[in-house]
Coordinates of C-alpha atoms in Angstrom, one line a residue:
X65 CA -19.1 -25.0 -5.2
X66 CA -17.4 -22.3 -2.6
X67 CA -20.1 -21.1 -0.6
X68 CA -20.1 -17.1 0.9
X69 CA -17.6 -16.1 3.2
X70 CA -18.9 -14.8 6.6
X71 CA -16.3 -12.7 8.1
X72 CA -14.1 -14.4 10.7
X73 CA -15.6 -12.7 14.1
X74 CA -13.3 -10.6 16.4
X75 CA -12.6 -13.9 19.2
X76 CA -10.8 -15.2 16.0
X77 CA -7.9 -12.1 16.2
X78 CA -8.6 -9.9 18.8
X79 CA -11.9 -7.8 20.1
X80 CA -12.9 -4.7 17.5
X81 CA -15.9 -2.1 17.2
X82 CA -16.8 0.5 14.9
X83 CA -16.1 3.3 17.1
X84 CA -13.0 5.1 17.4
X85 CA -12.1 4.2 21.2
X86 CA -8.5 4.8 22.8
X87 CA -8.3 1.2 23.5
X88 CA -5.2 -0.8 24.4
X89 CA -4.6 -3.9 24.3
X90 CA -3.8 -6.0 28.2
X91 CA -0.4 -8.0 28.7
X92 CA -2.2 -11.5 28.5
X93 CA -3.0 -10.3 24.5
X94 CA -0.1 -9.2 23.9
X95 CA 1.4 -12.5 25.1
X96 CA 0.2 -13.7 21.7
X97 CA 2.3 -12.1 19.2
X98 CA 4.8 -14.7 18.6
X99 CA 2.8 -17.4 19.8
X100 CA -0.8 -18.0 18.2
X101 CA 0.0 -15.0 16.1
X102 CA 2.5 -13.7 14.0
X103 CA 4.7 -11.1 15.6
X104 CA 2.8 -8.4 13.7
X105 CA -0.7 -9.5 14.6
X106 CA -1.8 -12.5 11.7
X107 CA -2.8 -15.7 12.9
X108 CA -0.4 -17.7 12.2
X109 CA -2.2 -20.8 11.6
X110 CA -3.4 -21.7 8.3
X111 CA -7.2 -21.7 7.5
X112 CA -9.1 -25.2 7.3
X113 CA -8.9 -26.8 4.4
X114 CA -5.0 -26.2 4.1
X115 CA -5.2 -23.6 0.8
X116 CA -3.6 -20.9 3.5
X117 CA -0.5 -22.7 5.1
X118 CA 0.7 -21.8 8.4
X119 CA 3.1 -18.5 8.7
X120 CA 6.9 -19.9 9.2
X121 CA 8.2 -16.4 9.3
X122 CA 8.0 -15.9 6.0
X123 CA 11.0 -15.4 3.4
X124 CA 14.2 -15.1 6.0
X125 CA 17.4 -16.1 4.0
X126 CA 18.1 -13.5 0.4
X127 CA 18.7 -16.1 -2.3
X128 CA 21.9 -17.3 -3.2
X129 CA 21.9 -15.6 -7.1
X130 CA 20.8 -12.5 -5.4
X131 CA 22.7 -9.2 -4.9
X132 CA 21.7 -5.6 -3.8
X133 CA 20.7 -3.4 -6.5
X134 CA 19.4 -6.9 -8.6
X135 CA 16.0 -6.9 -9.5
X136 CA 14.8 -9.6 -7.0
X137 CA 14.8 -13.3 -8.8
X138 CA 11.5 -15.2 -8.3
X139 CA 11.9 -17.7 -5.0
X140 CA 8.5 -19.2 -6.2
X141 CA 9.2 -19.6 -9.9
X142 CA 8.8 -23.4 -9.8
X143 CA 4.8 -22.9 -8.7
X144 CA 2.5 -23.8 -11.3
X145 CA -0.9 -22.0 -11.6
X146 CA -3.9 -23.7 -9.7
X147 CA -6.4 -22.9 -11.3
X148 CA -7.7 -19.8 -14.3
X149 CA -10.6 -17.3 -13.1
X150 CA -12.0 -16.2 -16.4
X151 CA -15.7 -15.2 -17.2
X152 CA -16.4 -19.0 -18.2
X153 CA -16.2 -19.8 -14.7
X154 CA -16.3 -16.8 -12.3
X155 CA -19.7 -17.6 -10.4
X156 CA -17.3 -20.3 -9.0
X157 CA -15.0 -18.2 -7.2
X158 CA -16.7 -15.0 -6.6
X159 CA -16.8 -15.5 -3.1
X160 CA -13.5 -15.2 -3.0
X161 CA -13.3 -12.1 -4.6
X162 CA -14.5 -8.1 -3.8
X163 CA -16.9 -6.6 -5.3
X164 CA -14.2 -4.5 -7.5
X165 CA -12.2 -6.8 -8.7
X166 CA -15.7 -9.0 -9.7
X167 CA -16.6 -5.5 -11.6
X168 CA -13.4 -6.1 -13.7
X169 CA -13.9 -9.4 -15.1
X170 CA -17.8 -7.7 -16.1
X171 CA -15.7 -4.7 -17.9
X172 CA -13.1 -6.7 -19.8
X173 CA -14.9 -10.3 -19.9
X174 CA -12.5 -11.4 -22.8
X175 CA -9.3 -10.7 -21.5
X176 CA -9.4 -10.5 -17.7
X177 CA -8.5 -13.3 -15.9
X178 CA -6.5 -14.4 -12.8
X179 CA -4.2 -16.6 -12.5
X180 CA -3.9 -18.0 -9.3
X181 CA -0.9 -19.7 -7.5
X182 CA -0.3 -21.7 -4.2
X183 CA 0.0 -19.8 -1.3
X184 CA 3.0 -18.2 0.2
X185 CA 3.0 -16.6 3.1
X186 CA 6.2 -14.7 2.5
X187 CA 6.1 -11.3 4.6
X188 CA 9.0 -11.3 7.0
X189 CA 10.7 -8.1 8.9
X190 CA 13.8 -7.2 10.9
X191 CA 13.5 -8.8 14.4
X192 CA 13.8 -5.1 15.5
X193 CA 10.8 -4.1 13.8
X194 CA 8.9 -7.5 15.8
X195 CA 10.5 -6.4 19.0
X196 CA 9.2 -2.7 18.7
X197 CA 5.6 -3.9 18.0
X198 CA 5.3 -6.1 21.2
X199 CA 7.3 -3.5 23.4
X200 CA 4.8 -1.1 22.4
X201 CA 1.8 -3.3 21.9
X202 CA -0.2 -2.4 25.2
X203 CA 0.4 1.4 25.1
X204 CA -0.2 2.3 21.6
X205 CA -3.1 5.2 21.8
X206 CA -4.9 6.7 18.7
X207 CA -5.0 10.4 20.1
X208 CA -8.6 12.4 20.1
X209 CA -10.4 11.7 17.0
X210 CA -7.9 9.3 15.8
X211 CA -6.5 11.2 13.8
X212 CA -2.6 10.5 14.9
X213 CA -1.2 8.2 17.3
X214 CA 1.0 8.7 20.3
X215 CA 3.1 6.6 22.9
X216 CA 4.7 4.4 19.6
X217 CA 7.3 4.0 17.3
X218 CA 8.8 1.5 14.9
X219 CA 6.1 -1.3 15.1
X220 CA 2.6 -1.6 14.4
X221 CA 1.7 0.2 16.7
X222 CA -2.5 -2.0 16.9
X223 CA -1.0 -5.3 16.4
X224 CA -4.8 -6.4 17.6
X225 CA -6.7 -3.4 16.5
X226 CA -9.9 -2.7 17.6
X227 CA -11.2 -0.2 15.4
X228 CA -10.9 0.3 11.7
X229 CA -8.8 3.7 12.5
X230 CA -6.2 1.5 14.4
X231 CA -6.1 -0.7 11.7
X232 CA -5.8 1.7 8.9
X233 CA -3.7 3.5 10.5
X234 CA -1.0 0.1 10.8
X235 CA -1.6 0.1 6.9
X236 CA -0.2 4.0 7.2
X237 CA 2.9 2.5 9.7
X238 CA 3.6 -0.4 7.9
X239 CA 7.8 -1.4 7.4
X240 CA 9.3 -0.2 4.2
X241 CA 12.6 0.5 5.5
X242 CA 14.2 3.6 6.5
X243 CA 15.8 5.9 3.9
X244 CA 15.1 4.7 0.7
X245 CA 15.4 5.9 -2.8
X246 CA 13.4 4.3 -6.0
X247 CA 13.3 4.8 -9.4
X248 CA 10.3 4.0 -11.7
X249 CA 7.4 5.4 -13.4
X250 CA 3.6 5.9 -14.0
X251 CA 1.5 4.6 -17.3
X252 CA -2.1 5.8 -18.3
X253 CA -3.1 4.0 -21.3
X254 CA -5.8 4.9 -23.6
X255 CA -8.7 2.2 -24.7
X256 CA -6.3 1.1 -27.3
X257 CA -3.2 0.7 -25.1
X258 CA -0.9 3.7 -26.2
X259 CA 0.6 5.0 -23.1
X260 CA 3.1 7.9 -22.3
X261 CA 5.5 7.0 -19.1
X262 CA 6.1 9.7 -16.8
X263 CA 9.3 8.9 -14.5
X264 CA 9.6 9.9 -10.9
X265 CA 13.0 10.2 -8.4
X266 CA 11.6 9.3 -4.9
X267 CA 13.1 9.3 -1.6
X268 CA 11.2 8.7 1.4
X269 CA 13.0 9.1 5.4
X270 CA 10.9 7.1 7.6
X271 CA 11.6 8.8 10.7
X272 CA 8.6 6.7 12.5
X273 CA 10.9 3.5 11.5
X274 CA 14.1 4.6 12.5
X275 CA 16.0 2.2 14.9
X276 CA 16.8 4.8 17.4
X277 CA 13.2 6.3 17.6
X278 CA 11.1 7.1 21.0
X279 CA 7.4 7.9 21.7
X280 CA 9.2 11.2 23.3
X281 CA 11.1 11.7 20.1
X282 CA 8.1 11.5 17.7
X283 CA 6.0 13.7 19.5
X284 CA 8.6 16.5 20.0
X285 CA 9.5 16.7 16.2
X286 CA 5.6 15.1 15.6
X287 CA 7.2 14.1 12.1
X288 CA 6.6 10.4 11.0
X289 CA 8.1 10.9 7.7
X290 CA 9.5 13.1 5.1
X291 CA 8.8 12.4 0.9
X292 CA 10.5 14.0 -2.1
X293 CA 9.0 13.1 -5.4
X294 CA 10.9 14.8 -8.5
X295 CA 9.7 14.0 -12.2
X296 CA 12.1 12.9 -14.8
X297 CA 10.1 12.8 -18.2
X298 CA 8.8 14.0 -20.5
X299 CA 11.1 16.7 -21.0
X300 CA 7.7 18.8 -20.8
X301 CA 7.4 18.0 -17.1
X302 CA 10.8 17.1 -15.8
X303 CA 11.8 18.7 -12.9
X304 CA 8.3 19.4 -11.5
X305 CA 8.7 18.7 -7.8
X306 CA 7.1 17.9 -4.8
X307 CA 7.6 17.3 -1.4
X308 CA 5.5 16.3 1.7
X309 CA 6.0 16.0 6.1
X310 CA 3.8 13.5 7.4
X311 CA 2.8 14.7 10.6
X312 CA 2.8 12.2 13.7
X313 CA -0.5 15.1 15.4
X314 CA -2.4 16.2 12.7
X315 CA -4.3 17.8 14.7
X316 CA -1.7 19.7 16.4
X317 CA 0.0 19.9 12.8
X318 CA -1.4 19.2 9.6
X319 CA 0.6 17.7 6.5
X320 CA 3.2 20.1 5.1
X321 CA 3.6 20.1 1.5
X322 CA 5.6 22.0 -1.0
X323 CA 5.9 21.9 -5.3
X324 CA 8.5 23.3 -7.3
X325 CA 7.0 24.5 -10.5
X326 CA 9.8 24.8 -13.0
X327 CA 7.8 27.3 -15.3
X328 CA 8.0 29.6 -12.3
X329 CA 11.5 28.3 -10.6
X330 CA 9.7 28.9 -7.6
X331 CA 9.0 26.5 -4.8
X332 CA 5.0 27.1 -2.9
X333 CA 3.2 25.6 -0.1
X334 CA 0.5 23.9 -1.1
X335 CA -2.1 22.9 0.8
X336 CA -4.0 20.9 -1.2
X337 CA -2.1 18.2 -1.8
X338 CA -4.1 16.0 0.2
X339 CA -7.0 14.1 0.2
X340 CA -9.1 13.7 -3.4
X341 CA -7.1 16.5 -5.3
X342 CA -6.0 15.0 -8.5
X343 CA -2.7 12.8 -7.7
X344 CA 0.6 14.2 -9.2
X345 CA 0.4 13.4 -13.4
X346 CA -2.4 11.4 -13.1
X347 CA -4.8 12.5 -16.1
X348 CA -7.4 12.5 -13.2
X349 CA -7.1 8.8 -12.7
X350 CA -6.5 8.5 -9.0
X351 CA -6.5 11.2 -5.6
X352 CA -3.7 12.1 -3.6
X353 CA -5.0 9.8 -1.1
X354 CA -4.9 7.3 -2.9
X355 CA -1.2 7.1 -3.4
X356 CA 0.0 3.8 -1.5
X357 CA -3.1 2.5 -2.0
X358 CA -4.5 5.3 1.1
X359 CA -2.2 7.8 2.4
X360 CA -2.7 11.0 4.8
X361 CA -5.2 12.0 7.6
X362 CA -8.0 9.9 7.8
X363 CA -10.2 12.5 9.1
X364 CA -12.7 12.9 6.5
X365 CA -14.2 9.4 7.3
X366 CA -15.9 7.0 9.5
X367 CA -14.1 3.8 10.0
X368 CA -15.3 0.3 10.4
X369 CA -13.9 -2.4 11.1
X370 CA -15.9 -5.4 9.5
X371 CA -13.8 -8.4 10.1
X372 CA -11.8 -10.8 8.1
X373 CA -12.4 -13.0 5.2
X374 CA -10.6 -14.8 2.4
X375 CA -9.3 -13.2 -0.8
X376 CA -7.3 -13.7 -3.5
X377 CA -4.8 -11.1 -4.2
X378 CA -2.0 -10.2 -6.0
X379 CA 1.3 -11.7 -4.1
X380 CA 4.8 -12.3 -4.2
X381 CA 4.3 -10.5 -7.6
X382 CA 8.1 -11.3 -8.6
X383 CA 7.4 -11.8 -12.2
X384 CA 6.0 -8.6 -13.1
X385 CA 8.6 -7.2 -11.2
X386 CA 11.2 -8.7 -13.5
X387 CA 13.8 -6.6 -15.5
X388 CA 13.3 -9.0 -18.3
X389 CA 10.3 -7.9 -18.9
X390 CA 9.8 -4.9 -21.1
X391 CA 6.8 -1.9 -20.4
X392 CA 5.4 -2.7 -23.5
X393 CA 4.9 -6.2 -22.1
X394 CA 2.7 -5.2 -19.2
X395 CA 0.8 -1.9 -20.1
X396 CA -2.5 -3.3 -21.9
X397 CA -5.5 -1.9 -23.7
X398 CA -8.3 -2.0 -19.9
X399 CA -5.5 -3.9 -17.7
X400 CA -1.8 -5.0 -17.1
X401 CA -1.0 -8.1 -18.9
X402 CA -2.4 -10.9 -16.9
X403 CA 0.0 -13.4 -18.3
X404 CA 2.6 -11.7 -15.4
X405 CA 0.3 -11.1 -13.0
X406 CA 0.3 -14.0 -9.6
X407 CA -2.9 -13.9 -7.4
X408 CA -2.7 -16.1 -4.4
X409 CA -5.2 -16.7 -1.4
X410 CA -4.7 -15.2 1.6
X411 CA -6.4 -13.6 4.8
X412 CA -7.5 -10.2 4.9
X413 CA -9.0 -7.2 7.5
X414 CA -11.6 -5.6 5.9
X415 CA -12.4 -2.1 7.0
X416 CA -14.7 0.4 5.4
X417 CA -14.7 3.9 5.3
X418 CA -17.8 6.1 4.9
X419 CA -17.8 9.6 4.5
X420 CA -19.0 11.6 7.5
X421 CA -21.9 13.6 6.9
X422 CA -20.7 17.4 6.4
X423 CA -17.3 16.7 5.1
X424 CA -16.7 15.8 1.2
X425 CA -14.7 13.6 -0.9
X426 CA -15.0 12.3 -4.7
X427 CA -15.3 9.0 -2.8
X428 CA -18.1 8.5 -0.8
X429 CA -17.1 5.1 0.5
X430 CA -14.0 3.1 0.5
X431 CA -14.0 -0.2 1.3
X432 CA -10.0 -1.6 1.7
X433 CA -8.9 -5.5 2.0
X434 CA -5.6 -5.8 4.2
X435 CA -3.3 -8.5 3.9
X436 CA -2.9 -9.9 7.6
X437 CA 0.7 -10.9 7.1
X438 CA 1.9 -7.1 6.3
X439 CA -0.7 -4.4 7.0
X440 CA -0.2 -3.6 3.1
X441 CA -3.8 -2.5 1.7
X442 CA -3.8 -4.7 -1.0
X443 CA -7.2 -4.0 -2.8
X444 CA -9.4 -1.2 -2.9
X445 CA -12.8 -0.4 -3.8
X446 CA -13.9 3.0 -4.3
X447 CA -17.4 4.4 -4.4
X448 CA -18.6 7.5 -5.8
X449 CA -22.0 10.0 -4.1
X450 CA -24.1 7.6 -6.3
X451 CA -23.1 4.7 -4.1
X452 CA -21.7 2.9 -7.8
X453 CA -18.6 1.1 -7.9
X454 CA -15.9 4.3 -9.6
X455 CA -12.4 2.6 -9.0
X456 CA -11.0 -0.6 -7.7
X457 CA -7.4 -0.3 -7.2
X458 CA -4.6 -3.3 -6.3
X459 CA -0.6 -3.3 -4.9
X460 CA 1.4 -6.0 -6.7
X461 CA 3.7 -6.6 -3.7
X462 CA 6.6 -8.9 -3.1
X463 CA 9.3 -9.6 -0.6
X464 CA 12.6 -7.1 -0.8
X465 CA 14.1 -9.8 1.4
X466 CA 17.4 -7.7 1.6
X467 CA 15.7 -5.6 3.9
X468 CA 13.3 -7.6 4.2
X469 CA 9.6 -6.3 3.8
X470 CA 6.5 -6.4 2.1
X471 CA 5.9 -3.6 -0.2
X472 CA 4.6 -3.4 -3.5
X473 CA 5.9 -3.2 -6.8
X474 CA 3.3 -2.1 -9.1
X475 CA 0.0 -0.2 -8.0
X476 CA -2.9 -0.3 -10.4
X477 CA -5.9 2.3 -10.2
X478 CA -9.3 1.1 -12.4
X479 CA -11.4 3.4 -13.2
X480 CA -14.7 1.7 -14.2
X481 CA -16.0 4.8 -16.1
X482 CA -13.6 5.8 -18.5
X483 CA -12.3 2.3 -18.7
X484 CA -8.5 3.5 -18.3
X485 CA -6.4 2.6 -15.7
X486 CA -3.4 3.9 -14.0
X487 CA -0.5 1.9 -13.4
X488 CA 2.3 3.5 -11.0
X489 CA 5.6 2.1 -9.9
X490 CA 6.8 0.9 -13.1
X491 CA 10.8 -0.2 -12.4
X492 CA 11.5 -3.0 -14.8
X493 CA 13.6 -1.3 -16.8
X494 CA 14.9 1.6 -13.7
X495 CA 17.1 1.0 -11.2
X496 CA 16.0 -1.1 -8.5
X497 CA 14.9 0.5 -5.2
X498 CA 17.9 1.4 -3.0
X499 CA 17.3 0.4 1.1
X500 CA 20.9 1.5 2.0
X501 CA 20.6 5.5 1.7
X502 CA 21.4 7.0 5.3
X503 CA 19.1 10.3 4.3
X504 CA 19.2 13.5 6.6
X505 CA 16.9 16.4 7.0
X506 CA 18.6 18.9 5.5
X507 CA 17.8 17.0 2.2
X508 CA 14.1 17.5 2.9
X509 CA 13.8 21.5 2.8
X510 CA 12.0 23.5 0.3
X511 CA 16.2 24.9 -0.4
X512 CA 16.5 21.1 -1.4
X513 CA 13.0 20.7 -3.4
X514 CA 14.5 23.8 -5.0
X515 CA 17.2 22.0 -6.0
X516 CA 16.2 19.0 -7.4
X517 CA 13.8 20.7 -9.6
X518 CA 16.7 22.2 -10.9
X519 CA 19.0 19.0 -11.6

């Protein structure tokens, strides 16, 4: 019988509190990134009883059958499952699960169930992206308020965090690249299944992960990155447009955002796409913060860091990722298709966010799970002013080991109430996300949101 996980105490990773200090972190702690820890911050041990092996620096060779623009062949497709969570035997193994993802086997008890595989610690990162994150380990501030960061760029910039701001914000900083383009789309099934797909053109310039980048060059142009979302179908939709600066100060500068509404052929400013205004196509299902599991100023909340504790999670999902598989395949009546979904074991910050009294959100507290290895959020629960469990939300992520990173391919938003779900980043049957664009500004003006919407 598992027993009930205590969360690992700070000596185990690093010092933290629940305030939002300007901490850094000394040399001698530093020292450990690439020794006792990973060179991103994880302890690179396994755990005790050997179900989390020890980090080996993750997937570092691109299989031979592979080549760009492939969907990205399974390097665990030999693993067999361990062991079936289903409601027959979930009181065994809900300590190793949150309280959301527990709330989905209780909503769809006869066909939920996870299928869980051995562990692979598979997250690995250009050695440029390691060297940035120690260079910058012991100087890395969170600016008044935490809400932005300065004297960083290219790593993660809390490789130890201390707070739950510096850790969120690592989530927020996380390597995906640099200029990238991907293709794919969003689902919303009813109760009985019947979905709609909406497609999306994305590029994102990460100008926060950009080889060349300085502290002193961040903070002049105070620009971490620049987004460009245009939609594709249905035909009723297509062309609507949107596209967003992510400022470095957002206190100095807030996010920029502009749409191009193709009724109008007009591109606007618009404010409000930020925090819990309904995402882009949604049906309501998820906020603009909650894109990429949380996205945008973290301002609206208090941040606690509340340690670390074992969880399985969706991992090295390479199977759902698969081009051979079809959307019909995966979109479900209450869930994806669990036959394609892999949930492994693996070590988690968990930091929790409660609204700050004056300020107001549709979710009153957010509690997020943090995959060690990458800084991706990885699950989600979201609760509404009644304190009730609203959404539980979980990235399907994987290795693009020609970059490489650890990034998801499949994001899926529960929402307990209506029983529907959102699932966003469908590319099985798209082309597969392109790492080699060399993106310039010029393509991310309101002139070129104008433009797109017009293609």
């Amino acid at each position: 019988m598992l027993t009930k996980p205590t969360l690992i105490a700070a000596a185990f990773c690093g010092l933290f509190a629940t305030t939002a200090v300007q901490a850094k972190i000394s040399p001698e702690q530093a020292a450990r990134l690439g020794a006792d820890l990973t060179p991103i911050g994880a302890v690179k041990a396994g755990n005790e009883d050997g179900s989390i092996p020890e980090w080996n620096g993750g997937i570092t060779e691109v299989p031979a059958n592979y080549k760009p623009g492939m969907h990205h062949p399974d390097p665990f497709a030999a693993d067999q499952v361990l062991y079936t969570i289903d409601k027959s035997n979930l009181e065994q193994y809900k300590s190793l699960l949150s309280p959301g993802q527990i709330a989905l086997f209780e909503a769809y008890p006869d066909t939920f169930k996870m299928q869980v595989y051995p562990t692979r610690r598979s997250a690995s990162y250009p050695q440029s992206f390691y060297d940035a994150t120690k260079k910058y380990a012991t100087q890395a501030e969170l600016i008044e308020g935490g809400n932005g960061i300065k004297n960083t760029a290219i790593g993660i910039p809390f490789p130890i965090p201390s707070n739950g701001l510096e850790a969120i914000w690592n989530h927020l900083l996380r390597y995906r690249g640099q200029s990238i383009s991907r293709f794919g789309g969003q689902a919303m099934p009813t109760a009985s299944g019947a979905y709609n797909l909406i497609g999306f053109d994305e590029q994102l310039l990460i100008k926060y992960a950009d080889n060349d980048a300085t502290p002193e060059q961040l903070e002049e142009s105070n620009i971490l990155f620049k987004f460009k979302q245009r939609v594709t179908e249905p035909a009723r939709l297509a062309g609507t447009a949107l596209l967003v600066h992510e400022t470095m100060d957002q206190i100095l500068t807030p996010r920029q955002a502009w749409t191009y509404n193709t009724g109008q052929r007009r591109v606007r400013r618009a404010p409000n796409v930020a925090y819990d205004a309904p995402g882009t196509a949604s049906d309501n299902l998820r906020t603009t913060d909650d894109f990429d599991m949380f996205n945008g100023s973290p301002n609206r909340y208090n941040w606690e860091l509340k340690g670390k504790q074992e969880l399985l999670i969706p991992y090295n999902s390479y199977k759902l990722h698969s081009d051979s598989l079809s959307y019909d395949d995966i979109i479900k009546p209450g869930h994806v298709n669990p036959e394609h979904v892999r949930y492994e074991k693996h070590r988690v910050w968990v930091v929790e966010a409660t609204l700050k009294e004056g300020t107001r959100h549709t979710y009153k507290k957010r509690t997020f799970y943090i995959d060690e290895d990458s800084w991706q959020i990885s699950v989600a629960d979201l609760y509404d002013n009644r304190d009730q469990l609203y959404r539980v939300a979980m990235a399907h992520g994987l290795n693009y080991y020609e970059v490489p990173t650890q990034w998801s391919t499949l994001e899926v938003y529960h929402d307990l109430n209506s029983r529907r779900y959102l699932a966003i980043g469908l590319d099985n049957q798209e082309e597969m996300y392109d790492f080699s664009q060399s993106f310039n500004d010029n393509e991310f003006t309101s002139n070129a949101l104008r433009r797109e919407g017009r293609r």
